[in-house]
Short mmCIF file of C-alpha atoms and ligand atoms in Angstrom, two decimals:
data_model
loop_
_atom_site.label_atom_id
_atom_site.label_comp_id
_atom_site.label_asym_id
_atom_site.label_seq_id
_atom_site.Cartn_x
_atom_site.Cartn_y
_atom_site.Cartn_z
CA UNK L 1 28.78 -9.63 30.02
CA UNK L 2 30.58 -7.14 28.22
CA UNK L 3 32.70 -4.36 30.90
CA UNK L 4 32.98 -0.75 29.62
CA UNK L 5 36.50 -1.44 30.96
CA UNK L 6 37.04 -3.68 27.38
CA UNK L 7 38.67 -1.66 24.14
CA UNK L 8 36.61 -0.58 21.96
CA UNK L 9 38.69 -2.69 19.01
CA UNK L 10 38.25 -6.18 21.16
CA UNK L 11 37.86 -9.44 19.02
CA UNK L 12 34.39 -11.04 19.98
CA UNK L 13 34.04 -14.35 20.71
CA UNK L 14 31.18 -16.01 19.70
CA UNK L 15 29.59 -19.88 20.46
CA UNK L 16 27.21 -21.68 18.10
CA UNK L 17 23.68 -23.39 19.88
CA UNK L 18 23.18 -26.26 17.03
CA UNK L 19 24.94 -28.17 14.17
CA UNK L 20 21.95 -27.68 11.63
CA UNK L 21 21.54 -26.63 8.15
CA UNK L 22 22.00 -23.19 9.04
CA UNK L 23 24.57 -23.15 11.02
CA UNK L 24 27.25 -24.76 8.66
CA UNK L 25 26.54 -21.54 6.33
CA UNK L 26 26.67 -19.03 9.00
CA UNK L 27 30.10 -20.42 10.20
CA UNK L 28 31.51 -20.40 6.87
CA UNK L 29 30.64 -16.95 7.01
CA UNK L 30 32.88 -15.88 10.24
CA UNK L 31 35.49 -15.56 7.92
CA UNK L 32 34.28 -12.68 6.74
CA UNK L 33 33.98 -10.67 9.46
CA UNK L 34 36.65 -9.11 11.25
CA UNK L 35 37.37 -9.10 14.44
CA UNK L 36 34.62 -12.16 15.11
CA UNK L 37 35.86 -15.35 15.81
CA UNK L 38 33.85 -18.51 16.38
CA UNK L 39 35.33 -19.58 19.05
CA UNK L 40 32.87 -22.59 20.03
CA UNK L 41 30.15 -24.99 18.79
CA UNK L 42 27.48 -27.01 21.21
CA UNK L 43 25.67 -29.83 19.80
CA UNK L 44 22.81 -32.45 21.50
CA UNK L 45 25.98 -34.56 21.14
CA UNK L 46 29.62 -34.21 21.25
CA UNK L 47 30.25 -36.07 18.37
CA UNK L 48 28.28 -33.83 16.32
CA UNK L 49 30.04 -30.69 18.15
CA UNK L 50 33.64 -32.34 16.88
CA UNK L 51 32.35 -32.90 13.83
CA UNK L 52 31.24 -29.09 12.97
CA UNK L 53 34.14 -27.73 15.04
CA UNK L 54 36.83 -29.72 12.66
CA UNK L 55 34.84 -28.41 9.78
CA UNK L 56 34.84 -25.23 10.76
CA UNK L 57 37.97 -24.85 12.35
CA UNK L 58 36.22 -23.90 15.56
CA UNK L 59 38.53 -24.35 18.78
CA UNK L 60 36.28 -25.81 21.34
CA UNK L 61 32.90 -27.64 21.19
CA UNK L 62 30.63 -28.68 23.65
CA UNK L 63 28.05 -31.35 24.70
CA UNK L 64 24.82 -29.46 26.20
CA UNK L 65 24.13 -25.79 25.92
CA UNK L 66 24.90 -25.58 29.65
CA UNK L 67 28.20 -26.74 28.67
CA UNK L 68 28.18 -23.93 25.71
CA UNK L 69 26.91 -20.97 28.63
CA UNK L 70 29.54 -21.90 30.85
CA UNK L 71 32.53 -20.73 28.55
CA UNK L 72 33.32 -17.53 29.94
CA UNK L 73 35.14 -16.52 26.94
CA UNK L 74 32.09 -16.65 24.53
CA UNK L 75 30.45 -13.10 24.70
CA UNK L 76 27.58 -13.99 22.29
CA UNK L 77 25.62 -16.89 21.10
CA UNK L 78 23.96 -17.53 17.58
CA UNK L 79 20.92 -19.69 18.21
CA UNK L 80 20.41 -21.69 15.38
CA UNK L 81 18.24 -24.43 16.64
CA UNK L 82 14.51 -25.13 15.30
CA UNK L 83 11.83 -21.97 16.09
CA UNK L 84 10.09 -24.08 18.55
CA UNK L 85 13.14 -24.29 20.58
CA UNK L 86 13.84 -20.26 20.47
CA UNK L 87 12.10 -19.27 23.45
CA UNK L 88 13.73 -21.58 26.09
CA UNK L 89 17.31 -21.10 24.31
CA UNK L 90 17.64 -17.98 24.22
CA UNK L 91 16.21 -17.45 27.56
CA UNK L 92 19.05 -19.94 29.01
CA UNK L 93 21.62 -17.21 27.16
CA UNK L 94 20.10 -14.99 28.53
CA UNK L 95 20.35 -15.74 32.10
CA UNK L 96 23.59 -16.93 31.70
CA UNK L 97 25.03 -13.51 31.05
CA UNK L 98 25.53 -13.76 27.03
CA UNK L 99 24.39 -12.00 24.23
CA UNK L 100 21.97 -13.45 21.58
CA UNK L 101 21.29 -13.85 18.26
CA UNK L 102 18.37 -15.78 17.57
CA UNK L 103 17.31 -17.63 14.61
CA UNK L 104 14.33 -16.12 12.89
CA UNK L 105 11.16 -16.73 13.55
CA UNK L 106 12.30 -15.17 16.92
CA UNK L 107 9.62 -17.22 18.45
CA UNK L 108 6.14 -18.99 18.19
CA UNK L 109 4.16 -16.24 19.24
CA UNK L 110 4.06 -12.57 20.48
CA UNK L 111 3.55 -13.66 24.11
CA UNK L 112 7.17 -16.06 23.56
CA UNK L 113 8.99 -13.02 21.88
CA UNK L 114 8.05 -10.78 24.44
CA UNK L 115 9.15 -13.36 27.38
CA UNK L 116 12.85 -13.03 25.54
CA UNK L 117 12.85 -9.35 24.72
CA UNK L 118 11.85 -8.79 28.62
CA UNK L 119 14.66 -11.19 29.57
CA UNK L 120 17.43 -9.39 27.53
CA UNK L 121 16.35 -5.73 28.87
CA UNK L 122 15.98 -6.62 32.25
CA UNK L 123 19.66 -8.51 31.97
CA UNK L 124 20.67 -5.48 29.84
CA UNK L 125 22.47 -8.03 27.51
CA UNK L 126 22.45 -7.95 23.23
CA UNK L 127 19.46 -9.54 22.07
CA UNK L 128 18.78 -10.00 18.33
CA UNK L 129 16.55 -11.74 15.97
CA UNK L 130 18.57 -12.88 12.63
CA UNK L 131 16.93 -11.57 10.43
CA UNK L 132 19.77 -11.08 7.95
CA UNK L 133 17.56 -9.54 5.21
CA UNK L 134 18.28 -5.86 6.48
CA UNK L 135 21.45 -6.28 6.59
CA UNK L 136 21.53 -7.37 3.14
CA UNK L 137 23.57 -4.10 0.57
CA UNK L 138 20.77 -4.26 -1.58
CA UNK L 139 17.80 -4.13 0.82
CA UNK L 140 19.50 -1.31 2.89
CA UNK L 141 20.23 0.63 -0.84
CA UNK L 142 16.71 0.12 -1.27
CA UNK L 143 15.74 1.73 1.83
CA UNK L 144 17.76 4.55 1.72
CA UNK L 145 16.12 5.03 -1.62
CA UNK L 146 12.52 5.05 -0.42
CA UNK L 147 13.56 7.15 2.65
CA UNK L 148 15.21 9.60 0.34
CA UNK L 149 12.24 9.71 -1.79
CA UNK L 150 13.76 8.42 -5.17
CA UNK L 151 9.65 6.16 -5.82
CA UNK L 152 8.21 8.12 -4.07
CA UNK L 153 5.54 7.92 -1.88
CA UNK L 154 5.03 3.83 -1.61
CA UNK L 155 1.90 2.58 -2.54
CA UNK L 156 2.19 -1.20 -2.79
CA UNK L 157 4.75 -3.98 -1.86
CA UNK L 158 4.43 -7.21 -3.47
CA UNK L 159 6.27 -10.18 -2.74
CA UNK L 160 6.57 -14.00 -2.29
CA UNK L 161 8.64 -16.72 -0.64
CA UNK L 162 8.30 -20.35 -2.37
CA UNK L 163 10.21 -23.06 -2.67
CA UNK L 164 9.30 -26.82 -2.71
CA UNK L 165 10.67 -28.54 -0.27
CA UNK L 166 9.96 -32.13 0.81
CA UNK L 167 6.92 -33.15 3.07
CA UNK L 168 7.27 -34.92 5.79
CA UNK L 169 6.56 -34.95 9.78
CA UNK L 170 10.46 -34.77 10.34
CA UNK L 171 10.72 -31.98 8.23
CA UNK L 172 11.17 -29.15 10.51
CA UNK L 173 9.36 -27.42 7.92
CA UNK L 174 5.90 -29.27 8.35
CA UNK L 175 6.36 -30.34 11.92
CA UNK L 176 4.55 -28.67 14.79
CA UNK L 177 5.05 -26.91 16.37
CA UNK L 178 7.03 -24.61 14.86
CA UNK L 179 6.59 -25.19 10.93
CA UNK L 180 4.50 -23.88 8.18
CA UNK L 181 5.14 -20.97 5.53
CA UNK L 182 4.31 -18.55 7.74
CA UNK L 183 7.12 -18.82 10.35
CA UNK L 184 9.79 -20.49 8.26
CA UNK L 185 9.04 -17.59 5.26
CA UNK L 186 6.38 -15.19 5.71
CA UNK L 187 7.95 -13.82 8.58
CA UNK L 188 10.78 -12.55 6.06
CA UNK L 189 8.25 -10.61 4.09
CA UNK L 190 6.32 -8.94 6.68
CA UNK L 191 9.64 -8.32 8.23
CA UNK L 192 10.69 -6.54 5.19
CA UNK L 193 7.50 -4.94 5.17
CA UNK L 194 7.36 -3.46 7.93
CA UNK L 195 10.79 -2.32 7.86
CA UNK L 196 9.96 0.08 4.96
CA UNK L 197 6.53 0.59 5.63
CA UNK L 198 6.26 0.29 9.81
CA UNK L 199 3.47 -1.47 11.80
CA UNK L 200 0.20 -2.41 9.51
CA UNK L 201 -2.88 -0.87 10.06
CA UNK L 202 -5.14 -3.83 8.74
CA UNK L 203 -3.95 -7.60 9.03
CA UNK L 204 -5.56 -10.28 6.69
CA UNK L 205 -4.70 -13.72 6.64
CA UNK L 206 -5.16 -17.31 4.45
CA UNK L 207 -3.56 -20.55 4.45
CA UNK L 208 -3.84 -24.01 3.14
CA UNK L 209 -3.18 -26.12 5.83
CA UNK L 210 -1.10 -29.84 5.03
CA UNK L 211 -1.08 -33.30 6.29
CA UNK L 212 0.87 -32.40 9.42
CA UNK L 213 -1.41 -29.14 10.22
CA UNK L 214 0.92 -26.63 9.30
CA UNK L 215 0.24 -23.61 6.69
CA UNK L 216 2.21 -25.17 3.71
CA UNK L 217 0.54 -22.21 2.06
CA UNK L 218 -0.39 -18.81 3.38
CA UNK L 219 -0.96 -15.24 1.84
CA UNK L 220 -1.26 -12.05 3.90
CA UNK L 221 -2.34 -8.45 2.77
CA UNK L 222 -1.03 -5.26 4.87
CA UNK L 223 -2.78 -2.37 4.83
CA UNK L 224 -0.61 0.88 6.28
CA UNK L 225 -0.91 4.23 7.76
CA UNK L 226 -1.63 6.59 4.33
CA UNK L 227 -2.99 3.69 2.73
CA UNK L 228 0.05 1.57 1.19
CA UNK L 229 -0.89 -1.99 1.40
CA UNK L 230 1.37 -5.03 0.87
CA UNK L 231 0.28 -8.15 -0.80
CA UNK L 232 2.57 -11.45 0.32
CA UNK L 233 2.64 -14.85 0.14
CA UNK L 234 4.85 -17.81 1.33
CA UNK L 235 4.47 -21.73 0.11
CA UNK L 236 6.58 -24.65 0.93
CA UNK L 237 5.03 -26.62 -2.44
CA UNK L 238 5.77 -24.31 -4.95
CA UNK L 239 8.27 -22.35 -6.68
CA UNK L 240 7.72 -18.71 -6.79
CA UNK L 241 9.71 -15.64 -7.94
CA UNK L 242 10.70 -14.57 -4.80
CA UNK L 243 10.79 -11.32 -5.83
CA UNK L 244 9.54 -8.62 -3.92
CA UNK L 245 8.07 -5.46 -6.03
CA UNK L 246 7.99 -1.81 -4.57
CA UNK L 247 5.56 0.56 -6.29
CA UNK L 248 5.88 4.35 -5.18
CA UNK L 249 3.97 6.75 -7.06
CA UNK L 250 7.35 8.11 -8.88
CA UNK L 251 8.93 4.72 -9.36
CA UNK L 252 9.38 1.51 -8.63
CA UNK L 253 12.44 -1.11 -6.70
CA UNK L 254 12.93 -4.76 -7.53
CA UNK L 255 15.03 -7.04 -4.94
CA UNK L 256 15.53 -9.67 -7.60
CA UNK L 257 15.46 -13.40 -6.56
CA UNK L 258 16.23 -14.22 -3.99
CA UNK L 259 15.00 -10.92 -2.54
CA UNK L 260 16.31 -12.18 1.32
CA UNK L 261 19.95 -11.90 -0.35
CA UNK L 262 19.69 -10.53 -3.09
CA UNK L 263 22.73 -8.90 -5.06
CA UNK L 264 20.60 -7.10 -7.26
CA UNK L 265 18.39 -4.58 -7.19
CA UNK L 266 15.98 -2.75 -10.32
CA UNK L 267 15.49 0.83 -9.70
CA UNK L 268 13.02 2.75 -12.17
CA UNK L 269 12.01 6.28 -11.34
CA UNK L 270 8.99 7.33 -13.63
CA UNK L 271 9.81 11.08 -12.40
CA UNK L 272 10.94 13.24 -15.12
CA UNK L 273 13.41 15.46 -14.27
CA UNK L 274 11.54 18.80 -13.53
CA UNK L 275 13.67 21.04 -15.81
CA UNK L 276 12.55 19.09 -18.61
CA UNK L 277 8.67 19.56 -18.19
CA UNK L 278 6.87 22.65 -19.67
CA UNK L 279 5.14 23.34 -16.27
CA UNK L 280 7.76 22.57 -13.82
CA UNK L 281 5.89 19.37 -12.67
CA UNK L 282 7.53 16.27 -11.82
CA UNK L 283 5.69 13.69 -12.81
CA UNK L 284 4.95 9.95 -14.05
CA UNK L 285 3.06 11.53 -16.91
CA UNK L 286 6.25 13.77 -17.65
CA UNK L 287 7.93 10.63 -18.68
CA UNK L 288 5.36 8.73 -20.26
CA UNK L 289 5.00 11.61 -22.44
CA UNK L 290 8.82 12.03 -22.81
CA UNK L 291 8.90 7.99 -24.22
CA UNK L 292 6.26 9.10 -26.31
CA UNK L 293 7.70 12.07 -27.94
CA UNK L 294 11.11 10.07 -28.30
CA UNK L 295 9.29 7.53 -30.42
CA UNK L 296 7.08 9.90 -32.30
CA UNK L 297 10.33 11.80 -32.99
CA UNK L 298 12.22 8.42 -34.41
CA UNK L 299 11.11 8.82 -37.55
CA UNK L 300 14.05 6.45 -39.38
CA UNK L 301 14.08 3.06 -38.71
CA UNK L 302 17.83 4.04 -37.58
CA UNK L 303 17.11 6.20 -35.02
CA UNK L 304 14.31 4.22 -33.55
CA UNK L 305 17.06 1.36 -33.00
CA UNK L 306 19.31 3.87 -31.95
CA UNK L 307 17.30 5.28 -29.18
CA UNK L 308 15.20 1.72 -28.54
CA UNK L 309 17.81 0.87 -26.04
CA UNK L 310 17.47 4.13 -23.91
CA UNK L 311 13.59 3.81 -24.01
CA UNK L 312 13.77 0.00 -23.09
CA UNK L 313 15.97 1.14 -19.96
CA UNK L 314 13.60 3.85 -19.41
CA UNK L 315 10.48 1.86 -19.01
CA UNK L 316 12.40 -1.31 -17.12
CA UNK L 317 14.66 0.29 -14.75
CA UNK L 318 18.52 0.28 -13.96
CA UNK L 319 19.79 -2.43 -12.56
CA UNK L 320 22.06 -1.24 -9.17
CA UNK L 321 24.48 -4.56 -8.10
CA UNK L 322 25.80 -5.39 -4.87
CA UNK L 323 27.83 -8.61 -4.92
CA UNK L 324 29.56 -9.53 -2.16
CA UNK L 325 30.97 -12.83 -1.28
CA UNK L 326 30.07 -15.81 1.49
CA UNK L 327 26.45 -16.66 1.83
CA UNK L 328 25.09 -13.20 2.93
CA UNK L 329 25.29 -13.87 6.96
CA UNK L 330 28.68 -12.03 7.43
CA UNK L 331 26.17 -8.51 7.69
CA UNK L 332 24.04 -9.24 10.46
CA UNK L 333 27.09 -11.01 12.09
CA UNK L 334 29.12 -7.72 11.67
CA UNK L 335 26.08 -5.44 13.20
CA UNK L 336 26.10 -7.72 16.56
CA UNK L 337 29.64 -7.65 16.55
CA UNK L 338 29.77 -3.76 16.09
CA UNK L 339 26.74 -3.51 18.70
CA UNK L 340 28.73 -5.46 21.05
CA UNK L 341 31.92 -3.08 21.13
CA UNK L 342 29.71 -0.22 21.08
CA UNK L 343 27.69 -1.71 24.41
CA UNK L 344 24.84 -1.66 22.95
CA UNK L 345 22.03 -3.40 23.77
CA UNK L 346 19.86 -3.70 20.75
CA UNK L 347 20.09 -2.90 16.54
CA UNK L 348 18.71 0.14 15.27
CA UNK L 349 18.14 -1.69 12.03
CA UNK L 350 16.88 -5.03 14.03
CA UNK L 351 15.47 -3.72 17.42
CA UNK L 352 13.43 -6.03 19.66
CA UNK L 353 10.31 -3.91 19.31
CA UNK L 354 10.46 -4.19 15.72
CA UNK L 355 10.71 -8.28 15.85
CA UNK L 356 7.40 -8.12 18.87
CA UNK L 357 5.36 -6.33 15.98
CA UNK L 358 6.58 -8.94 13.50
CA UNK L 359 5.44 -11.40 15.42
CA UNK L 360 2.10 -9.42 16.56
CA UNK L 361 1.50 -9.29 12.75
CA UNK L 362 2.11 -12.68 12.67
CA UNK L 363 -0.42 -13.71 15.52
CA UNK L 364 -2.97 -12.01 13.85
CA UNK L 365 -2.56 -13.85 10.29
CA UNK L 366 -2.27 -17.09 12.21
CA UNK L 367 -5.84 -16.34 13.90
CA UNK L 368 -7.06 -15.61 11.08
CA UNK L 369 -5.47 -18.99 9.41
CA UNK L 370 -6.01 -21.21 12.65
CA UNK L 371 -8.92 -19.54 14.66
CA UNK L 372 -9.41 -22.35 17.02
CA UNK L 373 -5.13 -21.37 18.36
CA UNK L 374 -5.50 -18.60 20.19
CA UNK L 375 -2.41 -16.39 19.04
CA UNK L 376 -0.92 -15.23 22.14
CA UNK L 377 -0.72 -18.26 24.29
CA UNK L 378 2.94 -19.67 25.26
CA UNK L 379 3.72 -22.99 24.51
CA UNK L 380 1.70 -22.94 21.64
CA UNK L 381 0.86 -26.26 20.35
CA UNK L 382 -0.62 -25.61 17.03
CA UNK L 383 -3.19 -28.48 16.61
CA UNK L 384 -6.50 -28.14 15.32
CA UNK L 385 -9.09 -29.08 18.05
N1 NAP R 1 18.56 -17.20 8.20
C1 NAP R 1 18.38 -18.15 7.31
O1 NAP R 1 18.71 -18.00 6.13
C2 NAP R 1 17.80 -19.45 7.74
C3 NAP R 1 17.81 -20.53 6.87
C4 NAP R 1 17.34 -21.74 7.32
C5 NAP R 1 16.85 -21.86 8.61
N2 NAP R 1 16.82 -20.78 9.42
C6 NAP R 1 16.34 -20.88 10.81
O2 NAP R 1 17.35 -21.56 11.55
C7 NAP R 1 16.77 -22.44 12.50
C8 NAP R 1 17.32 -23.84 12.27
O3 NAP R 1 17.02 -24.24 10.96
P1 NAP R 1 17.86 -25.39 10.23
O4 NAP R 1 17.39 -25.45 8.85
O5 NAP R 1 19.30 -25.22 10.49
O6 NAP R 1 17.30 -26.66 11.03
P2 NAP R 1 18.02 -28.06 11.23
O7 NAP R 1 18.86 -28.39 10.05
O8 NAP R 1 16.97 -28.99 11.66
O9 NAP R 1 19.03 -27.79 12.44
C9 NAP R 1 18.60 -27.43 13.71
C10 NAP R 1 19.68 -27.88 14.71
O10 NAP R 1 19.26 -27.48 15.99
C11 NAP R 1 19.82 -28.39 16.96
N3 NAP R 1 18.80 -28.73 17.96
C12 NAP R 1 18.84 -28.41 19.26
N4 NAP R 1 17.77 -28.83 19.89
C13 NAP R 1 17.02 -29.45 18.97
C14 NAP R 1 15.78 -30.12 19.03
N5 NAP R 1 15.08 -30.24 20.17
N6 NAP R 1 15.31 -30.65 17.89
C15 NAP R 1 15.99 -30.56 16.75
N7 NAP R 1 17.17 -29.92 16.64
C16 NAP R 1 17.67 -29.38 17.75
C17 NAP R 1 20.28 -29.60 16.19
O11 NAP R 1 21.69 -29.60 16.28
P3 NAP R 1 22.36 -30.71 17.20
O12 NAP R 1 21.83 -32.01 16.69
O13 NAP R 1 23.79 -30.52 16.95
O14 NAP R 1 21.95 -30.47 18.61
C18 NAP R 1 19.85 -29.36 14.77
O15 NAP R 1 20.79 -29.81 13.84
C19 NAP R 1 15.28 -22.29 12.34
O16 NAP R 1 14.81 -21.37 13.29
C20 NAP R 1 15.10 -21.72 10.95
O17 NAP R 1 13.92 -20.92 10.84
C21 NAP R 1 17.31 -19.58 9.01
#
């Protein structure tokens, strides 16, 4: 555990908890950050460990998480193992004095997330879900767009998460517990949801359910405080746009695909700029009437080209980038690094409460989906009776 004896400029070490998919793309990431280095990998087995740590160039690696936790060196570690496994690794952190970062879905359930958020504030140690999407440029521009008022009020979100993958009972993705659309990718739309909108008012819920019991389908429909509603969906079989849509009554914000990452964002405001309206209004209608006068007013075929482009940009929107290289990780790795030399003990743009109404949400969709699971038990097994 971090002293407040430690400068405020420290390096901070950090372990990896799993040699999956996911955490070959984080590391690669580390390089990225500064003032991060990861410092250690633990794998089931060693041999695995070596393998990642010579591929990564990370100096130590370890056989057991026990093994991992007992490096007094590592300050935090990223939890990349499969959801199912969430709750019990992060609790071991935990208790073993280190910060967290934990693999999204946080956990199976609300009663699981709240087991680890009560372990990290009773520890007083780090504790974050990685949910990289808000740390993402272009999801925090489009944020401090809403908040600023540029759409205006919001109205609707609309968004989805698909990609095929292949089915399977050793797919993490169909296996339970654990898989299904809804924890593997409907938990980054609702996230993102509720990030812009806060917690829902109204939950609905619908699935398809596979071979292996799991949601390989599910939709969800928010409704919020003011009356905004949000209309999701998440599929392991198909290929969406994974796009998600924000419609405010003065304009509207794309996060192209793949919204969780994306580097670009479509911003249209329908507002027209008060000064130019008779009345002093700003309004939708202001510019509707303003792309109306501009092609009533084209009366050449050569000004109508001439001014096509501008009314074209009008009507679709501008499109804002924000590349940045790596695979999109080195943000949220950067907040828990930052977080950690500030000693603090949650995000403000990832708290713990925010990830415990996630997963609420997310209890409440699965009862809906499953209704024989009831949605806050621990140790969830999610078989249909
Ligand atoms: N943020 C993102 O963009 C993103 C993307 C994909 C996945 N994820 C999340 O990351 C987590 C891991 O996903 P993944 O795709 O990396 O999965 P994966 O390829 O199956 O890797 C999971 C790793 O966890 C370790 N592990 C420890 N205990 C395990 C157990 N009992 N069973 C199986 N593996 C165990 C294994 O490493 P060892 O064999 O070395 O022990 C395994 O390689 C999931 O929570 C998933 O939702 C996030």
């Amino acid at each position: 555990m971090v002293t407040m004896t430690q400068p405020v400029n420290r390096v901070i070490r950090w372990g990896i908890w799993g040699t999956g998919g996911i955490a070959h793309l984080v590391a690669s990431d580390f390089r990225l950050v500064k003032g991060a280095v990861l410092q250690a990998v633990g794998s089931r087995s060693i041999g695995r460990a070596r393998q990642f740590a010579s591929q990564h160039g990370v100096q130590k690696s370890y056989e057991g998480l026990e093994a991992l936790l007992n490096d007094a060196e590592i300050e935090v570690v990223y939890v990349a193992t499969p959801n199912y496994r969430h709750l019990d690794d992060s609790l071991s952190c935990i208790q073993a004095g280190k910060a967290v970062l934990c693999e999204k879905a946080f956990a199976l359930n609300l009663n699981q997330a709240r087991q680890i958020v009560e372990a990290a504030r009773q520890r007083g140690g780090f504790c974050m879900e990685a949910m990289w999407t808000r740390f993402i440029p272009a999801v925090i521009e489009a944020k401090r767009l809403i908040d600023a008022g540029s759409i205006g009020s919001v109205r609707l979100i609309q968004g989805n998460f698909a990609y095929s993958v292949p089915a399977g009972p050793d797919s993490r993705f169909f296996a339970k517990p654990g898989g299904g659309a809804l924890l593997d990718r409907g938990v980054y739309l609702i996230s993102l949801a509720q990030h812009l909108l806060g917690v829902p008012q109204s939950i609905r819920g619908t699935s398809s359910t596979g071979e292996t019991g799991v949601d390989e389908q599910s939709a969800y429909q928010l409704g919020f405080a003011g009356g905004a509603l949000a209309d999701l969906s998440a599929s392991l079989r198909v290929r969406g746009t994974n796009e998600v849509v924000i419609l405010g009554e003065r304009g509207m914000l794309r996060l192209c695909e793949p919204f969780y990452c994306t580097h670009r964002l479509v911003y249209r405001s329908d507002a027209f700029p008060r000064a130019m309206t008779q009345d002093g209004s700003s309004s939708s209608q202001g510019m509707s009437r303003f792309i109306r006068a501009v092609k009533e007013a084209s009366a050449t075929k050569y000004t109508r080209r001439r001014l096509s482009p501008l009314v074209d940009a009008l009507r679709r929107g501008k499109v804002l980038g924000f590349p940045f290289p790596g695979n999109g990780y080195q943000f949220e790795l950067r907040e828990v690094s930052h977080c950690l030399r500030e000693h603090r003990t949650e995000s403000t743009i990832m708290p713990l409460d925010d990830s415990i109404e996630v997963m609420r949400t997310m209890d409440a969709i699965r009862d809906q989906m499953l209704p024989v699971i009831p949605p806050d038990t621990s140790n969830v097994t999610l078989t249909r009776s």
